[in-house]
JSON list of C-alpha atoms in Angstrom, two decimals:
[
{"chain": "R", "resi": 1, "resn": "UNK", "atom": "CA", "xyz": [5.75, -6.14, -7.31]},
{"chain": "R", "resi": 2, "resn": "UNK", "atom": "CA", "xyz": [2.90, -7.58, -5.70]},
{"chain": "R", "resi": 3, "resn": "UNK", "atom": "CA", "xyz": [3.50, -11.33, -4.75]},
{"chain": "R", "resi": 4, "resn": "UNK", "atom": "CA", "xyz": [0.44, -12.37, -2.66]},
{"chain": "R", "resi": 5, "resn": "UNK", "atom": "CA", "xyz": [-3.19, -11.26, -2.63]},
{"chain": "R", "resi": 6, "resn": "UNK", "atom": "CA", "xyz": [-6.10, -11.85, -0.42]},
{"chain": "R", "resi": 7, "resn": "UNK", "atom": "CA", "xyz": [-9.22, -12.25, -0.58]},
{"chain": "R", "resi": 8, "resn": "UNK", "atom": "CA", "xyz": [-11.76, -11.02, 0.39]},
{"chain": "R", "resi": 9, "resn": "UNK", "atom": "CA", "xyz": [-10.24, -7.79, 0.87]},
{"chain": "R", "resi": 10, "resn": "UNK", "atom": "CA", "xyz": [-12.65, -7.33, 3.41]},
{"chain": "R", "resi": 11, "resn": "UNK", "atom": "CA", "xyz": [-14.83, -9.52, 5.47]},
{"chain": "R", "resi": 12, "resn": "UNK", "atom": "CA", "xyz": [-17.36, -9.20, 8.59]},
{"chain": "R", "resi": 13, "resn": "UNK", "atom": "CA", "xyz": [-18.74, -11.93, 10.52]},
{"chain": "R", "resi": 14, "resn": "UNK", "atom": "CA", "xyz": [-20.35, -12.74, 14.05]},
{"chain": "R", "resi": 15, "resn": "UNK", "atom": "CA", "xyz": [-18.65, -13.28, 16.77]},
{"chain": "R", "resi": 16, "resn": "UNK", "atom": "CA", "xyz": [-18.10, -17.24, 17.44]},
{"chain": "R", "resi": 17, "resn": "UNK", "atom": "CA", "xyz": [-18.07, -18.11, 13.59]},
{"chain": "R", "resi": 18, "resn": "UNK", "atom": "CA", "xyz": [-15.69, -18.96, 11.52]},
{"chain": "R", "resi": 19, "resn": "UNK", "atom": "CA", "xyz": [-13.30, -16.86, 9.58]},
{"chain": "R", "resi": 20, "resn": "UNK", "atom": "CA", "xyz": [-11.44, -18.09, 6.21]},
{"chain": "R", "resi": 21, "resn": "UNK", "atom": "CA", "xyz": [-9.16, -15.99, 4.06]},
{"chain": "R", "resi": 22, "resn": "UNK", "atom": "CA", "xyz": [-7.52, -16.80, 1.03]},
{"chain": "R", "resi": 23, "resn": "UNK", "atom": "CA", "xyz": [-3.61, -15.65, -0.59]},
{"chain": "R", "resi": 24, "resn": "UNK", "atom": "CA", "xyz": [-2.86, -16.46, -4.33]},
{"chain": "R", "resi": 25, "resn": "UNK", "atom": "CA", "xyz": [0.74, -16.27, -5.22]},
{"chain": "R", "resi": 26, "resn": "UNK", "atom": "CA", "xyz": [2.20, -16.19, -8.35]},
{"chain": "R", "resi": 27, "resn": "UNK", "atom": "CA", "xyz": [5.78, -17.80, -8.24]},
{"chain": "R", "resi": 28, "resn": "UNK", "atom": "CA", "xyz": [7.59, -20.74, -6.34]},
{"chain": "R", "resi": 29, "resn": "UNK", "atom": "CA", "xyz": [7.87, -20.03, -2.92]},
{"chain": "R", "resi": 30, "resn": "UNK", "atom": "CA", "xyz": [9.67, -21.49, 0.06]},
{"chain": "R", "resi": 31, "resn": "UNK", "atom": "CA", "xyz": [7.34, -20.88, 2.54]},
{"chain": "R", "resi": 32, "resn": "UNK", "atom": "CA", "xyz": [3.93, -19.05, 3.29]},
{"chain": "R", "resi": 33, "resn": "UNK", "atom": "CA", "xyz": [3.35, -16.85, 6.35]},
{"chain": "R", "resi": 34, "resn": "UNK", "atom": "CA", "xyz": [0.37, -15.01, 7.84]},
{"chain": "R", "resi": 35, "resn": "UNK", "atom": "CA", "xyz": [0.61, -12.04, 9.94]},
{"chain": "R", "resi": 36, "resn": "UNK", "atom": "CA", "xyz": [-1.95, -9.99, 11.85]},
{"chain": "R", "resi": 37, "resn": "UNK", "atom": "CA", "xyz": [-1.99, -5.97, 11.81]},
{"chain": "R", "resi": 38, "resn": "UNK", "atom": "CA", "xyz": [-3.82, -4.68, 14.52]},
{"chain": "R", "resi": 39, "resn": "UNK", "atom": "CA", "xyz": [-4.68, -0.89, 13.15]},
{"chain": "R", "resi": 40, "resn": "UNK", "atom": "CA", "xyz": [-2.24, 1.57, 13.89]},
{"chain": "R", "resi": 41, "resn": "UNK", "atom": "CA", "xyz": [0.67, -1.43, 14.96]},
{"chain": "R", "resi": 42, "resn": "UNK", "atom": "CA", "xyz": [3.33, -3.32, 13.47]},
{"chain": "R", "resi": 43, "resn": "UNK", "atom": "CA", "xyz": [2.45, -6.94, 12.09]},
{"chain": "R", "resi": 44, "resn": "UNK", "atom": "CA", "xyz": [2.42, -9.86, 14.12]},
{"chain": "R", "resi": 45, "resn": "UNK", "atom": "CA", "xyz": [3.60, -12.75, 13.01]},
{"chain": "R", "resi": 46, "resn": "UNK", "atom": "CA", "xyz": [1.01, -15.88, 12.56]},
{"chain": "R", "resi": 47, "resn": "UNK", "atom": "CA", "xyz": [2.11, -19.04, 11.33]},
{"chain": "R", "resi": 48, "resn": "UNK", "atom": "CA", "xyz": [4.48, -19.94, 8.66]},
{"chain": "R", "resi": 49, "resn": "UNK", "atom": "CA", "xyz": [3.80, -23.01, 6.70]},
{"chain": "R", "resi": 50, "resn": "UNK", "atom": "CA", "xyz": [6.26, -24.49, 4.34]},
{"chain": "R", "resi": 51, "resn": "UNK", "atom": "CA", "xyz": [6.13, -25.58, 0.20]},
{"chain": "R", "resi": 52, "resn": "UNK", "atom": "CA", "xyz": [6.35, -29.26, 1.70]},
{"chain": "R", "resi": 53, "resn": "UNK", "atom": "CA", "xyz": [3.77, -28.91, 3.70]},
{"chain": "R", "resi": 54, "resn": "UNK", "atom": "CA", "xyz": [-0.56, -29.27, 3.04]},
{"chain": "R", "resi": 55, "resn": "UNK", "atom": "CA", "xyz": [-1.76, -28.16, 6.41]},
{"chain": "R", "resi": 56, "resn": "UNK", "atom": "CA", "xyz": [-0.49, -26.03, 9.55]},
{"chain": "R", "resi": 57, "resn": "UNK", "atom": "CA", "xyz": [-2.31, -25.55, 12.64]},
{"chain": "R", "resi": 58, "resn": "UNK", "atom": "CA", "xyz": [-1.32, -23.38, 15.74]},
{"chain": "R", "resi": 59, "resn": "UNK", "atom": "CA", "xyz": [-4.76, -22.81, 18.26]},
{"chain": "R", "resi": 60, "resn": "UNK", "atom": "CA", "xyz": [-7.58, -21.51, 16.51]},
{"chain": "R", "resi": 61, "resn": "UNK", "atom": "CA", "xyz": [-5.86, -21.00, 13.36]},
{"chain": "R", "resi": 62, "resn": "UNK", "atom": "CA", "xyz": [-5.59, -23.61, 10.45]},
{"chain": "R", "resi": 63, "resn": "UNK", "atom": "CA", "xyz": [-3.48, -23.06, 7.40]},
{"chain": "R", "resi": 64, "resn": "UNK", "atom": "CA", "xyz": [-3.84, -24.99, 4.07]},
{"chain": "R", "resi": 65, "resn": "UNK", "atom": "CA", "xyz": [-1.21, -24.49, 1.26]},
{"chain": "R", "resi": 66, "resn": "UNK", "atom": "CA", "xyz": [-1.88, -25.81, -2.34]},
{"chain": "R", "resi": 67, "resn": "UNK", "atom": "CA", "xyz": [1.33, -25.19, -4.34]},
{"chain": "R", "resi": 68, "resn": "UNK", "atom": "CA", "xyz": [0.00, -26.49, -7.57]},
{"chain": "R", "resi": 69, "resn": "UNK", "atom": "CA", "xyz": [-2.99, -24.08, -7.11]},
{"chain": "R", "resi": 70, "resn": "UNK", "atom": "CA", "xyz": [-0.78, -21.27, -5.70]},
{"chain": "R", "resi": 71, "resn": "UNK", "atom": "CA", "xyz": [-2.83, -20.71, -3.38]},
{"chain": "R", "resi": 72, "resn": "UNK", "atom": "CA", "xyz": [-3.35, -20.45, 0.89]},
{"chain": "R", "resi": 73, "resn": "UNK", "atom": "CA", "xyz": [-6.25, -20.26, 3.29]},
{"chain": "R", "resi": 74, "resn": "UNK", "atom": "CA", "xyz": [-6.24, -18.87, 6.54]},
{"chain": "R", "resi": 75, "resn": "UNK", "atom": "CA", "xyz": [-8.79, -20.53, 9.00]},
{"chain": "R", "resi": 76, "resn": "UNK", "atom": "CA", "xyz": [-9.83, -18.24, 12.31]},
{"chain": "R", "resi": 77, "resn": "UNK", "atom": "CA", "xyz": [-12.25, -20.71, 14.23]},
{"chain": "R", "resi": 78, "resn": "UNK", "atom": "CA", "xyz": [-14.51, -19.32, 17.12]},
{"chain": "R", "resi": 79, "resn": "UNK", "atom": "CA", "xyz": [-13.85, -15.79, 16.18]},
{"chain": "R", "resi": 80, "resn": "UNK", "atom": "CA", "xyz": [-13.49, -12.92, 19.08]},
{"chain": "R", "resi": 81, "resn": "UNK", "atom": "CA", "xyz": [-14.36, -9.86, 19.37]},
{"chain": "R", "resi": 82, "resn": "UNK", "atom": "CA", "xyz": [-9.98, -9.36, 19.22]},
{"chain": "R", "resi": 83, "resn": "UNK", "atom": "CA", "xyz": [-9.83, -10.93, 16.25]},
{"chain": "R", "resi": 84, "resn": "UNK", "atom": "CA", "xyz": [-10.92, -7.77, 14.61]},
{"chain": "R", "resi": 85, "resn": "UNK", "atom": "CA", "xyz": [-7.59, -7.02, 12.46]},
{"chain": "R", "resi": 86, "resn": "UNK", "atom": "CA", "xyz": [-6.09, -6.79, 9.32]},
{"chain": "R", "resi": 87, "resn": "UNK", "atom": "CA", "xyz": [-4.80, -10.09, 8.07]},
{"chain": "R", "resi": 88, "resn": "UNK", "atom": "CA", "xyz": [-1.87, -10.71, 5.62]},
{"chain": "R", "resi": 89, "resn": "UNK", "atom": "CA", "xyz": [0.35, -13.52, 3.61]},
{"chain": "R", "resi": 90, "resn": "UNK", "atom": "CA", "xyz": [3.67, -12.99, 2.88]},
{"chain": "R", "resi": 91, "resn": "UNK", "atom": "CA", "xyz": [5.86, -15.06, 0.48]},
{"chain": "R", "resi": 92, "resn": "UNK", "atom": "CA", "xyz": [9.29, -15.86, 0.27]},
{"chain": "R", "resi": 93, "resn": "UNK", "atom": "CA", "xyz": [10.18, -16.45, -3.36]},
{"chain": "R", "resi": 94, "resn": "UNK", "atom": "CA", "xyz": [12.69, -18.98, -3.99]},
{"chain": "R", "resi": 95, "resn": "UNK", "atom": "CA", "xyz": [16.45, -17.88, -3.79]},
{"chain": "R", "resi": 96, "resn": "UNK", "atom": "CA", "xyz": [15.51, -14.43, -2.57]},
{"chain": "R", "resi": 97, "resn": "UNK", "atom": "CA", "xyz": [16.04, -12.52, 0.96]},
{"chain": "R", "resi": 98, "resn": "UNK", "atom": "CA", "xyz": [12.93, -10.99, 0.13]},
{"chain": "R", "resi": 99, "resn": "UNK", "atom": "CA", "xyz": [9.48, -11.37, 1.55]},
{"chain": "R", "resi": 100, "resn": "UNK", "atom": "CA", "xyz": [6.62, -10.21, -0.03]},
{"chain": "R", "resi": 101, "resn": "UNK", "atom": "CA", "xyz": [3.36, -8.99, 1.52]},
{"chain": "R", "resi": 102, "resn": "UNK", "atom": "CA", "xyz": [-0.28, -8.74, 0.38]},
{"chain": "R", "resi": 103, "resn": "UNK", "atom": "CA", "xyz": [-2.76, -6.44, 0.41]},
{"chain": "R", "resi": 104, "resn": "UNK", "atom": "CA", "xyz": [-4.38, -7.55, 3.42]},
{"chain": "R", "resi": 105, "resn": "UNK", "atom": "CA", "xyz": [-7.90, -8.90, 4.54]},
{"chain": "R", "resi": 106, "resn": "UNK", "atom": "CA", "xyz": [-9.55, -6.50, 7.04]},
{"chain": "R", "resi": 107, "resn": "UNK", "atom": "CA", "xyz": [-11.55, -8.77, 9.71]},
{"chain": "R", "resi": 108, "resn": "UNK", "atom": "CA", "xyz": [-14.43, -7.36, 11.64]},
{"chain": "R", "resi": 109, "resn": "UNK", "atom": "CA", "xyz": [-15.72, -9.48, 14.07]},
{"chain": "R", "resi": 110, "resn": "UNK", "atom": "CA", "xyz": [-19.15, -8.50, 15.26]},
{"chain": "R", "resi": 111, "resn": "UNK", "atom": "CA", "xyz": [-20.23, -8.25, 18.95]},
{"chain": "W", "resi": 1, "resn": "UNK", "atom": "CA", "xyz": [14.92, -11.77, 24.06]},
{"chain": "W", "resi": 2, "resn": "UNK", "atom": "CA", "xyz": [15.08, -9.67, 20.90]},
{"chain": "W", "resi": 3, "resn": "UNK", "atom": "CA", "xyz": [13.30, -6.71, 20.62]},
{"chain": "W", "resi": 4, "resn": "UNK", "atom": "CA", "xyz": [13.39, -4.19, 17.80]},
{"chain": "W", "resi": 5, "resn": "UNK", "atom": "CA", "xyz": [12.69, -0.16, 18.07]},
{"chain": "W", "resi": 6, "resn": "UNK", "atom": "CA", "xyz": [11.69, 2.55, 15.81]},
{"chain": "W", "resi": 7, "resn": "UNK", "atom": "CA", "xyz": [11.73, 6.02, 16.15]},
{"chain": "W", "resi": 8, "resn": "UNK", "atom": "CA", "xyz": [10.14, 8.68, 16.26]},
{"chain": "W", "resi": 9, "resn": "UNK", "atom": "CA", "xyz": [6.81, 6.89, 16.59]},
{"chain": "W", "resi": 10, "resn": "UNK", "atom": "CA", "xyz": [4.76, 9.96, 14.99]},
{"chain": "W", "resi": 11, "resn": "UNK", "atom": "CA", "xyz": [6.55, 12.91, 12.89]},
{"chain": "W", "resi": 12, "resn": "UNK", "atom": "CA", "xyz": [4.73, 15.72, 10.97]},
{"chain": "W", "resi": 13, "resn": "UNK", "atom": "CA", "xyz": [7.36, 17.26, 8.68]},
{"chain": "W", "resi": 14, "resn": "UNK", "atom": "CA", "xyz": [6.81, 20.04, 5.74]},
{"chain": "W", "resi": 15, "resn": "UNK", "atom": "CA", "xyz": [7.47, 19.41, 2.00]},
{"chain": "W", "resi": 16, "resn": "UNK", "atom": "CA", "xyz": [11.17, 19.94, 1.21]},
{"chain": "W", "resi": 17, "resn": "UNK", "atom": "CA", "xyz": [12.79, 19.07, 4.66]},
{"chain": "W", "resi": 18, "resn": "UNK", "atom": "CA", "xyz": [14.57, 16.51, 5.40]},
{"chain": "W", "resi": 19, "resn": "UNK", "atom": "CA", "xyz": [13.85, 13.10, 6.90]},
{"chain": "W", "resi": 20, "resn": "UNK", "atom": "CA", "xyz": [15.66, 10.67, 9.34]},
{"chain": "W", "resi": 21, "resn": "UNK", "atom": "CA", "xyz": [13.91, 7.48, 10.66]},
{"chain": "W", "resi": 22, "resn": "UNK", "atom": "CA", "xyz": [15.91, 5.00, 13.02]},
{"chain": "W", "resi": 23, "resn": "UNK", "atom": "CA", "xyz": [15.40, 1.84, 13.79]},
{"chain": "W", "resi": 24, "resn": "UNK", "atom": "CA", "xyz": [17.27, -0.63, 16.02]},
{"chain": "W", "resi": 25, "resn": "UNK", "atom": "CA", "xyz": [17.30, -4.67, 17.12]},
{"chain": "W", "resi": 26, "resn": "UNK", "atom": "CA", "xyz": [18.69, -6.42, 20.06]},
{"chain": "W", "resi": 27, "resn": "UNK", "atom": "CA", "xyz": [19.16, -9.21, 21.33]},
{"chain": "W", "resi": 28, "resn": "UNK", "atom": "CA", "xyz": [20.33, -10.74, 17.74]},
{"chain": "W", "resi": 29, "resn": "UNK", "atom": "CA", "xyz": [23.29, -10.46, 15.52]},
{"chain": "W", "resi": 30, "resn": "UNK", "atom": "CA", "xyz": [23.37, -10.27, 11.70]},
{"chain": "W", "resi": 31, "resn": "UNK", "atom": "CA", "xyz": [19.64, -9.74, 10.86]},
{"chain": "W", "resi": 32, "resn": "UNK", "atom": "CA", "xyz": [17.98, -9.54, 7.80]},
{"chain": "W", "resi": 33, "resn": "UNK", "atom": "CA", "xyz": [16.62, -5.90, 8.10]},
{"chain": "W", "resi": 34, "resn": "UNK", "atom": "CA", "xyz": [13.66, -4.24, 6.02]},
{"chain": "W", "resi": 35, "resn": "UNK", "atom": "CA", "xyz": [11.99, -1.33, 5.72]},
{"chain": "W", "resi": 36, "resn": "UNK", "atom": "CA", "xyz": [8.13, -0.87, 4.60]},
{"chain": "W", "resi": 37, "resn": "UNK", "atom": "CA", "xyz": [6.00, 1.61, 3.65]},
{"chain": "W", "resi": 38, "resn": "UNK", "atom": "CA", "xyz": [2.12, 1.10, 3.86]},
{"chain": "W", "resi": 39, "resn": "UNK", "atom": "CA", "xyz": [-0.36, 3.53, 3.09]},
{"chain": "W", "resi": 40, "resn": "UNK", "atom": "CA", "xyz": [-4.05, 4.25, 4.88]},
{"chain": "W", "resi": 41, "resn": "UNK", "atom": "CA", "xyz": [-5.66, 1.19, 4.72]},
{"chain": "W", "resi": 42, "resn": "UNK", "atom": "CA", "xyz": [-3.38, -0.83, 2.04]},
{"chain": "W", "resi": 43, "resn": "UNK", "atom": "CA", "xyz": [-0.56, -3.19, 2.07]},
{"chain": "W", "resi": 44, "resn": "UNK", "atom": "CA", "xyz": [2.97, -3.07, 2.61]},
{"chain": "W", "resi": 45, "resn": "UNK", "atom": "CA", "xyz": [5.44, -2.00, 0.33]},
{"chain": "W", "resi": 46, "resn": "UNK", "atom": "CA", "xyz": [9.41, -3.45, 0.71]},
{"chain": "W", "resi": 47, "resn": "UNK", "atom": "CA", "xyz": [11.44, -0.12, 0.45]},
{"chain": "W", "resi": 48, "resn": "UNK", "atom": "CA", "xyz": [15.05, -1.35, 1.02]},
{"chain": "W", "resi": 49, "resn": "UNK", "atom": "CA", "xyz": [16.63, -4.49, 2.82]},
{"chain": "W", "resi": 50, "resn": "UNK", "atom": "CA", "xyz": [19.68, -5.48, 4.30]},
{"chain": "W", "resi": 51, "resn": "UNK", "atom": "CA", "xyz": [21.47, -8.67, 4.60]},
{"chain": "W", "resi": 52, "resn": "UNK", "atom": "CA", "xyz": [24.80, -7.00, 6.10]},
{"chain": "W", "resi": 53, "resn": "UNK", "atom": "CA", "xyz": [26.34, -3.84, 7.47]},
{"chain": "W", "resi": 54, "resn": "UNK", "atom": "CA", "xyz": [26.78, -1.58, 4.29]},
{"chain": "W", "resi": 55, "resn": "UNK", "atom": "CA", "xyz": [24.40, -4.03, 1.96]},
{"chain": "W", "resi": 56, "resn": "UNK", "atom": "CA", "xyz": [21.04, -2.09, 0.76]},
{"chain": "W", "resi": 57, "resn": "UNK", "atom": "CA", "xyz": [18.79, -3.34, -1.70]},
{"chain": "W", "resi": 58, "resn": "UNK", "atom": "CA", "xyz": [16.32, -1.28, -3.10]},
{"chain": "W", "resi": 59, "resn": "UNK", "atom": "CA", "xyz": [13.28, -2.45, -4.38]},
{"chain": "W", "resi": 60, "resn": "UNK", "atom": "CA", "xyz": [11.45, 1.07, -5.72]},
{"chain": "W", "resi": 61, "resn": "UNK", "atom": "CA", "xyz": [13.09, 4.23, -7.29]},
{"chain": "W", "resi": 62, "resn": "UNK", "atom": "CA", "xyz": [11.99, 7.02, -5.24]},
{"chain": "W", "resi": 63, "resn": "UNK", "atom": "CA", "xyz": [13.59, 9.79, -3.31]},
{"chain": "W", "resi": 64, "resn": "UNK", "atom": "CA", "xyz": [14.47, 7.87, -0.10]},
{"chain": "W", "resi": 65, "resn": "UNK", "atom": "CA", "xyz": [17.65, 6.10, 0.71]},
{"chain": "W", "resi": 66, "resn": "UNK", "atom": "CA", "xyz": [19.16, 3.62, 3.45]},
{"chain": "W", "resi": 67, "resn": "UNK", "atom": "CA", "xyz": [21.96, 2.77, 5.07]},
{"chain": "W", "resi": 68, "resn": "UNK", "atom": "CA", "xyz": [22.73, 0.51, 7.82]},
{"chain": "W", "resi": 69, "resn": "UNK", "atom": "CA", "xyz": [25.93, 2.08, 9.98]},
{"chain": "W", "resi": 70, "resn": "UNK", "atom": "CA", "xyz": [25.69, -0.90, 12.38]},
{"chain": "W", "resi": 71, "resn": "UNK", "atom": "CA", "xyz": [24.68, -4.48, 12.15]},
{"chain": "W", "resi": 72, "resn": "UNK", "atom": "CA", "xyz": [21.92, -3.99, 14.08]},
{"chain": "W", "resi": 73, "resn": "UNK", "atom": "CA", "xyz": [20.96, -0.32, 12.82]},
{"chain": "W", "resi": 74, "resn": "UNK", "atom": "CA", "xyz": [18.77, 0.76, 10.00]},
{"chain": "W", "resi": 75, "resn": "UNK", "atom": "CA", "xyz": [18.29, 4.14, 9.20]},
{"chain": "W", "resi": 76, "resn": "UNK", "atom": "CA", "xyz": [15.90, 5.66, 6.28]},
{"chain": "W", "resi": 77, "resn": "UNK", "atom": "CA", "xyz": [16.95, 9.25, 4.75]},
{"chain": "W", "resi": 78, "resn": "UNK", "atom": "CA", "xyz": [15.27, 11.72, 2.66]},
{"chain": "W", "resi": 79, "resn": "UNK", "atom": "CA", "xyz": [16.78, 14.80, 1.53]},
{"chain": "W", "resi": 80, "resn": "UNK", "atom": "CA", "xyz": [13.63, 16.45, 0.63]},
{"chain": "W", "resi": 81, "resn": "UNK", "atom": "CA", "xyz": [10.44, 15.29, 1.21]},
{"chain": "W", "resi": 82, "resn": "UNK", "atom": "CA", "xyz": [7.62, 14.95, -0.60]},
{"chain": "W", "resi": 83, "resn": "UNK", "atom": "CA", "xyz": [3.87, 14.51, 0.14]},
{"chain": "W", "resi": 84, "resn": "UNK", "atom": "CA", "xyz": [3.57, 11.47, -1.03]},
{"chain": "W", "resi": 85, "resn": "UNK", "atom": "CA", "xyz": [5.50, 10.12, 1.19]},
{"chain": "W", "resi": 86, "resn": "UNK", "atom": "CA", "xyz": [3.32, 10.49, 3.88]},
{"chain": "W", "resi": 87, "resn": "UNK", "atom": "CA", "xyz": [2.76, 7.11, 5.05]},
{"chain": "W", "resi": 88, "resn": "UNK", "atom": "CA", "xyz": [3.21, 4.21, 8.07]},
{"chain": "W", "resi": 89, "resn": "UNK", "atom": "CA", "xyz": [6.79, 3.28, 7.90]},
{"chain": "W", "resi": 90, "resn": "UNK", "atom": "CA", "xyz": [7.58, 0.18, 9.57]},
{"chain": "W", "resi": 91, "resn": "UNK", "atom": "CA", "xyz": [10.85, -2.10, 10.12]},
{"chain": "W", "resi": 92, "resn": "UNK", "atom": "CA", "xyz": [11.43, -5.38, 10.24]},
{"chain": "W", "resi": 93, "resn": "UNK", "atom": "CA", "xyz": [13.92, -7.97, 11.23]},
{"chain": "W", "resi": 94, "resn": "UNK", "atom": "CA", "xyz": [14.25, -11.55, 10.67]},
{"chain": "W", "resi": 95, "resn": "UNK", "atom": "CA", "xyz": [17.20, -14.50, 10.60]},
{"chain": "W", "resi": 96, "resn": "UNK", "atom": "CA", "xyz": [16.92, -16.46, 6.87]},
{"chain": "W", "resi": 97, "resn": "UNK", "atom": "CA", "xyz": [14.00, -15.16, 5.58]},
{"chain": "W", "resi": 98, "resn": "UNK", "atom": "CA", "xyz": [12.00, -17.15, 8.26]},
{"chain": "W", "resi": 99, "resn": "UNK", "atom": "CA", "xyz": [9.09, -15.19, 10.46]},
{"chain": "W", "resi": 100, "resn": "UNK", "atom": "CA", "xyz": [10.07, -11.09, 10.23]},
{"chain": "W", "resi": 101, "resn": "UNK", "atom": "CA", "xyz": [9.66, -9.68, 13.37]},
{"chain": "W", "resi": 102, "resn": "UNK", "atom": "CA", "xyz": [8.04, -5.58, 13.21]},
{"chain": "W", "resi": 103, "resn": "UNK", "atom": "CA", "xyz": [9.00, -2.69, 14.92]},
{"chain": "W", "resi": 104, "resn": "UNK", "atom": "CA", "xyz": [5.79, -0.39, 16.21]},
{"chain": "W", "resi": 105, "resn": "UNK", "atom": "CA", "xyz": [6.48, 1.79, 13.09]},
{"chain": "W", "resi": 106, "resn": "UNK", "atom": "CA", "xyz": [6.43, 5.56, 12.63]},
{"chain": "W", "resi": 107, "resn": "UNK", "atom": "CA", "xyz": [3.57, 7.90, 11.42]},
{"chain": "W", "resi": 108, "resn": "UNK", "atom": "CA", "xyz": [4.62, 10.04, 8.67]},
{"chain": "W", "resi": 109, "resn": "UNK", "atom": "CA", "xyz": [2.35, 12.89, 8.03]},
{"chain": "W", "resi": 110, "resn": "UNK", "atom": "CA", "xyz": [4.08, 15.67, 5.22]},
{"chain": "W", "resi": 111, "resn": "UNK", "atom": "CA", "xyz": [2.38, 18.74, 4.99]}
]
């Protein structure tokens, strides 16, 4: 079952703006992570940010969590050509070992 | 440092045959282990994961199967393929359902 999805499932921007995703969730979680797919690799891992937490930052990413909302945004400032990717949340239900992925956000960044 | 290996990386295999991907962590002891599938261009889907040697939970009824020999040793099985499982197979490790760490996956192509 799907847990998470993004949106927009797709999204191109220039290079040097700013990129925001969003994840929707539908149960209670224990914590939110992003990962990063470049194509043809495994996923990288991001940031994790947990339910008792609003706000996560790590370089040029920002994460926001709204648990009453159910919701996550994924902040890419200054975008690079290398941020070109596919980008995906992953929850972690509540009393589970599992972790469930997205569909993913495909990122173009424009020269 | 742990590091985590799949293989093959790319396999092209008829309809029917059978099918034996392998993957393998170091540098860590009693991971959670996991094995995706992910389709051109989609999301992941959770297969099977393992919390302990002989533990598999499977998440979707299909004709594939795991088994983990070794605590550190994941190994997905068919006994006859079929084209829809053509596909990006990819494994993961990770200690309490924390960040998963991927392997660099393998290619499936059935013809």
């Amino acid at each position: 079952s799907q847990q998470g999805e993004e949106d927009p499932q797709a999204l191109s921007i220039q290079e040097g703006e700013n990129a925001t995703m969003n994840c929707s969730y539908k149960t209670s979680i224990n914590n939110l992570q992003w990962y990063r797919q470049n194509s043809g690799r495994g996923l990288v891992h991001l940031i994790l940010i947990r339910s008792n937490e609003r706000e996560k930052h790590s370089g040029r990413l920002r994460v926001t969590l709204d648990t009453s909302k159910k919701s996550s945004s994924l902040l890419i400032t200054a975008s690079r050509a290398a941020d070109t990717a596919s980008y995906f949340c992953a929850t972690d239900p509540s009393r589970d070992d599992k972790i469930i992925f997205g569909k993913g956000t495909r990122l173009h960044i424009l020269p | 440092s742990q590091t985590i290996h799949q293989w093959p990386a790319t396999l092209v295999q008829p309809v029917g045959s059978p099918l034996s991907l392998e993957c393998t962590v170091e540098g860590t002891s009693n991971p959670n282990l996991y094995w995706y599938r992910q389709a051109a261009g989609r999301g992941l889907q959770l297969l099977f994961y393992s919390v302990g040697i002989g533990q598999i939970s499977s998440e979707v009824p299909q004709n594939l199967s795991a088994s983990r020999p070794q605590d550190r040793q994941f190994i997905l099985s068919s006994k006859k393929l079929l084209l829809s499982d053509s596909g990006f197979y990819l494994c993961a490790w990770c200690r309490e359902s924390y960040e998963q760490y991927f392997g660099p996956g393998t290619r499936l192509t059935v013809t």
